[in-house]
Coordinates of C-alpha atoms and ligand atoms in Angstrom, one line a residue:
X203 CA 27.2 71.0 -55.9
X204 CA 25.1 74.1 -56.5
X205 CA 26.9 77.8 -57.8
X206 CA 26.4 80.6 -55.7
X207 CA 23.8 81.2 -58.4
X208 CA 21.9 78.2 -57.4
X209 CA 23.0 76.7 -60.8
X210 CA 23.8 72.7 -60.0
X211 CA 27.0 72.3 -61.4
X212 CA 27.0 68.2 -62.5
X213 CA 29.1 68.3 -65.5
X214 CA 32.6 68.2 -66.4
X215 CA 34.3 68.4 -70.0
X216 CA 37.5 67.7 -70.2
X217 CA 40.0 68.2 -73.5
X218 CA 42.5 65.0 -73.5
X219 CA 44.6 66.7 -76.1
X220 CA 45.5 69.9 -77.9
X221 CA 47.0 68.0 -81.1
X222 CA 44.2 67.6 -83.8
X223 CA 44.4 65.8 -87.1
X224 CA 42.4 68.6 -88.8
X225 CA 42.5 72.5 -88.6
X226 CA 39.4 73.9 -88.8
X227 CA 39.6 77.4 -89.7
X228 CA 37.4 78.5 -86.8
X229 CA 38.7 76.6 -84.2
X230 CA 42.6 75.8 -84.7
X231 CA 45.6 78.1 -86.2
X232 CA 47.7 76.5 -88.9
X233 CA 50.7 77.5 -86.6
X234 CA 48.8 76.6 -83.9
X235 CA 51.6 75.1 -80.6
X236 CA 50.7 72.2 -78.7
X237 CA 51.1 70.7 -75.3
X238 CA 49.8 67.2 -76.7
X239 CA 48.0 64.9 -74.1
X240 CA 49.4 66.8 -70.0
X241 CA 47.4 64.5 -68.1
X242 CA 47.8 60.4 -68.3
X243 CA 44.9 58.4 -67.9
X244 CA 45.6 57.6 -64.2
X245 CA 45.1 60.8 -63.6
X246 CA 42.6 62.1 -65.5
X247 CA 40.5 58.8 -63.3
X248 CA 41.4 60.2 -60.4
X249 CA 40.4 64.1 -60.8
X250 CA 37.3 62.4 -62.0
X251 CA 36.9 60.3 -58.4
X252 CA 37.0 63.8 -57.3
X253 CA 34.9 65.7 -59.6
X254 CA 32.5 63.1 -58.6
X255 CA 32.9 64.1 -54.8
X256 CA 31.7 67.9 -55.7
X257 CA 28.8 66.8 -57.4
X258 CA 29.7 65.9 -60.9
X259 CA 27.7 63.0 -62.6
X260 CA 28.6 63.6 -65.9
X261 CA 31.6 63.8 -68.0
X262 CA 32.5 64.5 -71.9
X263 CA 35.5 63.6 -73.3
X264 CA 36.8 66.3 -76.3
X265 CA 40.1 67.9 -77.6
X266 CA 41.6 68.9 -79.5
X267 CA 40.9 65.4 -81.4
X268 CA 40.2 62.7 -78.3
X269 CA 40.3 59.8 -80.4
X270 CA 44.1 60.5 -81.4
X271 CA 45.5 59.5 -77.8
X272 CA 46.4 55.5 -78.2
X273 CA 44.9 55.5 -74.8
X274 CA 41.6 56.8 -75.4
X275 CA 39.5 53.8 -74.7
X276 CA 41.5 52.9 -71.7
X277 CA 40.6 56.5 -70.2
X278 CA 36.9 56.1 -70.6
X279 CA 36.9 52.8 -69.2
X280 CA 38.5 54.2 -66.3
X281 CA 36.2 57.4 -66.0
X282 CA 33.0 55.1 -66.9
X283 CA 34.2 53.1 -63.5
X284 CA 34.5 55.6 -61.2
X285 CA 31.7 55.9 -58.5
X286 CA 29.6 58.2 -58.7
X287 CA 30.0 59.5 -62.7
X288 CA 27.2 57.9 -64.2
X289 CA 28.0 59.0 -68.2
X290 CA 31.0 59.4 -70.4
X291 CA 30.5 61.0 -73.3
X292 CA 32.7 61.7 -76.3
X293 CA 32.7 64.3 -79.2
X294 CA 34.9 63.7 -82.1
X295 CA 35.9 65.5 -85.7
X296 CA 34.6 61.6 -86.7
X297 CA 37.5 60.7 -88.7
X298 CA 38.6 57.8 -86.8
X299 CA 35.2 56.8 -85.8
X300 CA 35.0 54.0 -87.7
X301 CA 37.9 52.4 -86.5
X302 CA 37.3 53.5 -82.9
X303 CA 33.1 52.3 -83.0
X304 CA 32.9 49.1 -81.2
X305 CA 36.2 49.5 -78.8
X306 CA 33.7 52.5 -77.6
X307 CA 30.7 50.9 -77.2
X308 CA 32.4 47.9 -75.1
X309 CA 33.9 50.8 -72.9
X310 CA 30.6 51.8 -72.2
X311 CA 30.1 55.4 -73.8
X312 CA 27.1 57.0 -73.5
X313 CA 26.5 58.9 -76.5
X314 CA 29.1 60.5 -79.1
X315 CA 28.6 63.7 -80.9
X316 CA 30.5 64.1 -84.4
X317 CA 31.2 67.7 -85.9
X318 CA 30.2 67.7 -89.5
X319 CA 30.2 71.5 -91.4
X320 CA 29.4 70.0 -94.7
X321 CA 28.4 67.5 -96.8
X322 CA 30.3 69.2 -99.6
X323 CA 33.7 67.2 -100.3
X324 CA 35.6 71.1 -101.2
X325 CA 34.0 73.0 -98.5
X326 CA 34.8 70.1 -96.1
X327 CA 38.4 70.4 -97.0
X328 CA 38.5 74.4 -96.9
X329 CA 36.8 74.3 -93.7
X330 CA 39.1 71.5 -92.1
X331 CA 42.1 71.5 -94.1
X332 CA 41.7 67.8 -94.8
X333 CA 39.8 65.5 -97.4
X334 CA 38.5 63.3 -95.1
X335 CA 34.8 64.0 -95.8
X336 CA 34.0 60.3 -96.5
X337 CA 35.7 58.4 -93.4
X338 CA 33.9 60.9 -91.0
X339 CA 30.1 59.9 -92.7
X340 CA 31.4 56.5 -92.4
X341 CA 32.5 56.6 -88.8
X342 CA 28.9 58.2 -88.2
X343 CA 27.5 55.0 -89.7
X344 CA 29.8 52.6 -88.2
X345 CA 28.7 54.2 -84.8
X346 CA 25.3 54.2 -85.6
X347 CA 25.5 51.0 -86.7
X348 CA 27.4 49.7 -83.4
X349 CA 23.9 50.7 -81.8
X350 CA 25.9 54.3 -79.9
X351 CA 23.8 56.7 -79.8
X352 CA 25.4 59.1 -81.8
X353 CA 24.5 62.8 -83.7
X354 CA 26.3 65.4 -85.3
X355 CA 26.9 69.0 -84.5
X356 CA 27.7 71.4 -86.7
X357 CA 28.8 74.8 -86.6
X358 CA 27.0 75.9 -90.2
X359 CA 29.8 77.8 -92.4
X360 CA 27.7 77.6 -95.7
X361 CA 23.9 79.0 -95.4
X362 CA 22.9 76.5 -98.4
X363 CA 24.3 73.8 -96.5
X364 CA 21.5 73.8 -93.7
X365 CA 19.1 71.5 -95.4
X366 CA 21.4 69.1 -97.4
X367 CA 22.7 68.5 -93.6
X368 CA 19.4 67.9 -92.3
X369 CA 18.6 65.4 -95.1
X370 CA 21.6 63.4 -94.9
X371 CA 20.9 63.4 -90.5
X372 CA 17.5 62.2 -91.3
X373 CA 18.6 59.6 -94.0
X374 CA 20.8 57.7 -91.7
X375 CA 18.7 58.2 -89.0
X376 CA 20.8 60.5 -86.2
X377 CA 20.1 63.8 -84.9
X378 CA 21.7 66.7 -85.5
X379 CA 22.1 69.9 -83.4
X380 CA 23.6 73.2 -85.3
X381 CA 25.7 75.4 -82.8
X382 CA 26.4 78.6 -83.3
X383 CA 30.0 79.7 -83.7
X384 CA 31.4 81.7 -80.3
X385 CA 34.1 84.4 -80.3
X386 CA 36.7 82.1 -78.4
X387 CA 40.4 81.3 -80.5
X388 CA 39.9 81.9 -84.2
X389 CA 35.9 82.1 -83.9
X390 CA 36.7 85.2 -82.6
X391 CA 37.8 86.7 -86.2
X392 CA 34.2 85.1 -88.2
X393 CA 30.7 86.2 -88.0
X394 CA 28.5 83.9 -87.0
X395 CA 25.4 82.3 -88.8
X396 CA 22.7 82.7 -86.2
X397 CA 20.3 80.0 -85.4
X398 CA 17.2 82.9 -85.6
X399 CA 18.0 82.9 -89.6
X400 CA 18.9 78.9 -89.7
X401 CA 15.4 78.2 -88.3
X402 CA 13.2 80.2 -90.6
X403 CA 14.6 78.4 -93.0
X404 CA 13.0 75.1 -91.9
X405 CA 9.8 74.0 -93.8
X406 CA 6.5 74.0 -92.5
X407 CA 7.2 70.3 -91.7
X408 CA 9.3 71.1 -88.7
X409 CA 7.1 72.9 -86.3
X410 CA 7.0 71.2 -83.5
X411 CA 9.8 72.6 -80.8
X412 CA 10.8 72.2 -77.6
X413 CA 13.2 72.5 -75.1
X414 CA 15.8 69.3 -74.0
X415 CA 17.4 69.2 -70.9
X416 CA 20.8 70.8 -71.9
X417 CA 20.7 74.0 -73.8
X418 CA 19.5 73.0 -76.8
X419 CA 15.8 73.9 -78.3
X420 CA 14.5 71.2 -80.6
X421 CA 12.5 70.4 -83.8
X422 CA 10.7 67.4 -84.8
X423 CA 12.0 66.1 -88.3
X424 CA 11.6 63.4 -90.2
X425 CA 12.5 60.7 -87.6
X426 CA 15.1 63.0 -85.4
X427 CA 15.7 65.8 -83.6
X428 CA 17.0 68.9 -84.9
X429 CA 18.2 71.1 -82.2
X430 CA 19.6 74.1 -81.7
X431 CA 21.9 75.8 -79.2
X432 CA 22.2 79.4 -80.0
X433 CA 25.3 80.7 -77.5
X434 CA 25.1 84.2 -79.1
X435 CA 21.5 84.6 -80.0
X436 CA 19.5 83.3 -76.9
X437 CA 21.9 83.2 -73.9
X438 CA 21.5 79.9 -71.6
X439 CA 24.0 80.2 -68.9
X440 CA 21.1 80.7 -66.1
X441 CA 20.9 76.9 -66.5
X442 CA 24.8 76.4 -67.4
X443 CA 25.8 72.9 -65.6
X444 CA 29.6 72.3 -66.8
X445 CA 32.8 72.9 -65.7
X446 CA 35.8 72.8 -68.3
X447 CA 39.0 71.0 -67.2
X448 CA 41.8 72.3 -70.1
X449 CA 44.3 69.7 -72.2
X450 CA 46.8 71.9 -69.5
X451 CA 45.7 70.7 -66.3
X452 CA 43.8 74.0 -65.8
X453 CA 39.9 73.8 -64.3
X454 CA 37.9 75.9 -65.3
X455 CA 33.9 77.7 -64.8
X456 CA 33.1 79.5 -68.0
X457 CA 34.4 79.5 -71.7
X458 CA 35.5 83.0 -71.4
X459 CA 36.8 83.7 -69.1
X460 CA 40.7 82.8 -67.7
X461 CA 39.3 82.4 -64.5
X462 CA 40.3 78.8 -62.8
X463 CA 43.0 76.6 -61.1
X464 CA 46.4 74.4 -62.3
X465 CA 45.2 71.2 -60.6
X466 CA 47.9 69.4 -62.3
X467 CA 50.0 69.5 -59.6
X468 CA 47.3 68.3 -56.7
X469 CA 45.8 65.3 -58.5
X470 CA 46.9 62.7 -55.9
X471 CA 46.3 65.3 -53.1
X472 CA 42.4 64.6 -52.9
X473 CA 41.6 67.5 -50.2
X474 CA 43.3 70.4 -52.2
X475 CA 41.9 68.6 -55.4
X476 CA 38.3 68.7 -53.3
X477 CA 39.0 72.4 -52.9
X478 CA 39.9 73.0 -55.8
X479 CA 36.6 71.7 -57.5
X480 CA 35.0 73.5 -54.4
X481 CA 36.5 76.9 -55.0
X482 CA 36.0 76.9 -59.2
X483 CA 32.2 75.9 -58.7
X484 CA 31.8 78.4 -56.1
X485 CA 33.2 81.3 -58.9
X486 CA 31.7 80.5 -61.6
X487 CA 30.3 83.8 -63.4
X488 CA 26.5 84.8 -63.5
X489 CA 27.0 84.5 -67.4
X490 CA 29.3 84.6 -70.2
X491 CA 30.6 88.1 -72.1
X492 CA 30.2 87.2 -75.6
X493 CA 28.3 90.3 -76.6
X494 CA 31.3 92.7 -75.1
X495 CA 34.4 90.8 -77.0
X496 CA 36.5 93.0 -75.3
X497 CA 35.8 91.4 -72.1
X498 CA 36.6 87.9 -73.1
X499 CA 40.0 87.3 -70.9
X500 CA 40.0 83.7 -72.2
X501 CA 42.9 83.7 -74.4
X502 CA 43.7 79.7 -75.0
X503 CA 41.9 78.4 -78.3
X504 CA 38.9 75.7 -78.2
X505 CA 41.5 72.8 -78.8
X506 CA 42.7 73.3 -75.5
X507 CA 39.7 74.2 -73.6
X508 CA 37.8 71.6 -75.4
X509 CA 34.9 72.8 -77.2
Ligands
SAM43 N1 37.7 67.3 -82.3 C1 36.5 67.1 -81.5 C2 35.3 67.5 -82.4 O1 35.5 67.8 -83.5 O2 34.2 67.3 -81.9 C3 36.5 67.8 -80.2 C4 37.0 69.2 -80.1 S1 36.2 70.4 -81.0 C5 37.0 71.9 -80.4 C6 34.6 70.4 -80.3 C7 33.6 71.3 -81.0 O3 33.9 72.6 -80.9 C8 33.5 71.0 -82.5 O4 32.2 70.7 -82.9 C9 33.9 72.4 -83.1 O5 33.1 72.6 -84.3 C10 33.4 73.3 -82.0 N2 34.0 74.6 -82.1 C11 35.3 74.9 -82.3 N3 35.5 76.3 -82.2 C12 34.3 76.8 -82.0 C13 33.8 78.1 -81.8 N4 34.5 79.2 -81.9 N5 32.4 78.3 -81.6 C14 31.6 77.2 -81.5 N6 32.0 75.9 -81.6 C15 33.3 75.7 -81.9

């Protein structure tokens, strides 16, 4: 279904859960009040039977932490089923990755992204409040090694931590794609690293760009792709595809806005649900406010609205 922009809205994320085993100090407050996992996974297959009706073909599955609902495998089983979505895909902090690998490959995911700041065992545990550096590099292995196609994103804290990050992607193999922070939740009190400065860090070996089909721009390294999506720096919505449904029931057009719908209460009502999918698609802003903070009327933190 196409915006009244003539964007053609085809992708849906949707945050399971609020609750998250690690507290990123940009993303989640240490006193930070949850609503845990609102919709079960009967209904999160059937707002998906209807996101599929307005168009969408694509859906990623995010949090909070996705992988710590006991019935995560069972709800992309159920999206990956439903006519008319043709991928599920799932970003994770990585931590339970490992254990998680092949149940998600037999489920039939599409791709998984893992968020990695750091290589650095300290800075990983300043940054997330947990040290769990060592299971998340495994559970990027152990997906790799499933056969997933799987890459990391990071939102760079560290400067010096930019090529260590690249070398480690190339090592094993995976691409990586550095994102820069947004001023939504806790972002909103940092200062971003901006891609432009990332970028001329890269050695003459890394020339080579160009543009994937999402909003990333990427380089050629050593093997992989090393892509950027640069929310502050180069604005992308003119191509923005997604909708966001919230760990609250709430759908959602932009990240910044508190613009949307409380479908949780229509699920098994397909034509208000229709209408509902209808009516957010049809609002969806010409772009987001980022450079105006004071604008930003989203006031829920990335954990619920997913990322
Ligand atoms: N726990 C999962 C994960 O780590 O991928 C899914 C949820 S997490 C909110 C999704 C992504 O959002 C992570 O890569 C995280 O770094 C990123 N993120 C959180 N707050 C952000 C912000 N203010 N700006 C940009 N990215 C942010």
């Amino acid at each position: 279904m196409k915006d009244k922009f003539g964007r053609e809205i085809d992708y849906l994320r949707i945050s399971v859960t609020d609750r998250c085993d690690l507290r990123c100090v940009y993303c989640l407050p240490q006193n930070a009040d949850f609503c845990g996992a609102a919709l079960g996974a009967d209904e999160l297959a059937e707002i998906c039977g209807a996101a599929a009706g307005a168009g969408i073909t694509k859906v990623k599955i995010t949090g909070g932490e996705p992988l710590l609902r006991k019935d995560i495998i069972h709800i992309i089983r159920q999206i990956k089923q439903t006519e008319g979505i043709k991928s599920v895909t799932l970003t994770t902090n990585g931590v339970l990755a490992a254990k998680y690998a092949k149940a998600l490959l037999e489920a039939g995911i599409n791709s998984v992204n893992v968020s990695l700041d750091t290589l650095d065992r300290s800075k990983y545990q300043k940054i997330t409040g947990k040290d769990c550096l060592h299971a998340v590099t495994e559970g990027i292995k152990a997906l790799k090694g499933c056969g997933i196609d799987v890459r990391i994103n990071t939102v760079l804290q560290y400067k010096d931590d930019f090529l260590p990050l690249i070398s480690f992607a190339e090592k094993i193999g995976v691409d990586i794609r550095f994102i820069e922070l947004m001023p939504i939740g806790c972002g909103a009190g940092f200062k971003p690293l901006l891609n432009t400065e990332l970028k001329s860090m890269l050695g003459e070996a890394y020339k080579l760009s160009f543009k994937g089909n999402g909003p990333a721009v990427y380089y050629k390294g050593r093997g992989i792709k090393i892509g950027f999506i640069s929310p502050i720096s180069r604005t992308f919505c003119d191509s923005c595809n997604r909708i966001r449904l919230t760990s609250d029931g709430y759908l959602k057009s932009c990240l910044c806005y508190e613009d949307g719908i409380y479908i949780k209460d229509i699920i098994y009502d397909r034509e208000k649900l229709a209408a509902a999918f209808a009516k957010v698609i049809e609002s969806k802003p010409k772009e987001h406010c980022f450079s105006d903070k004071s604008k930003i009327t989203e006031k829920r933190g990335m954990n619920k609205i997913g990322g």
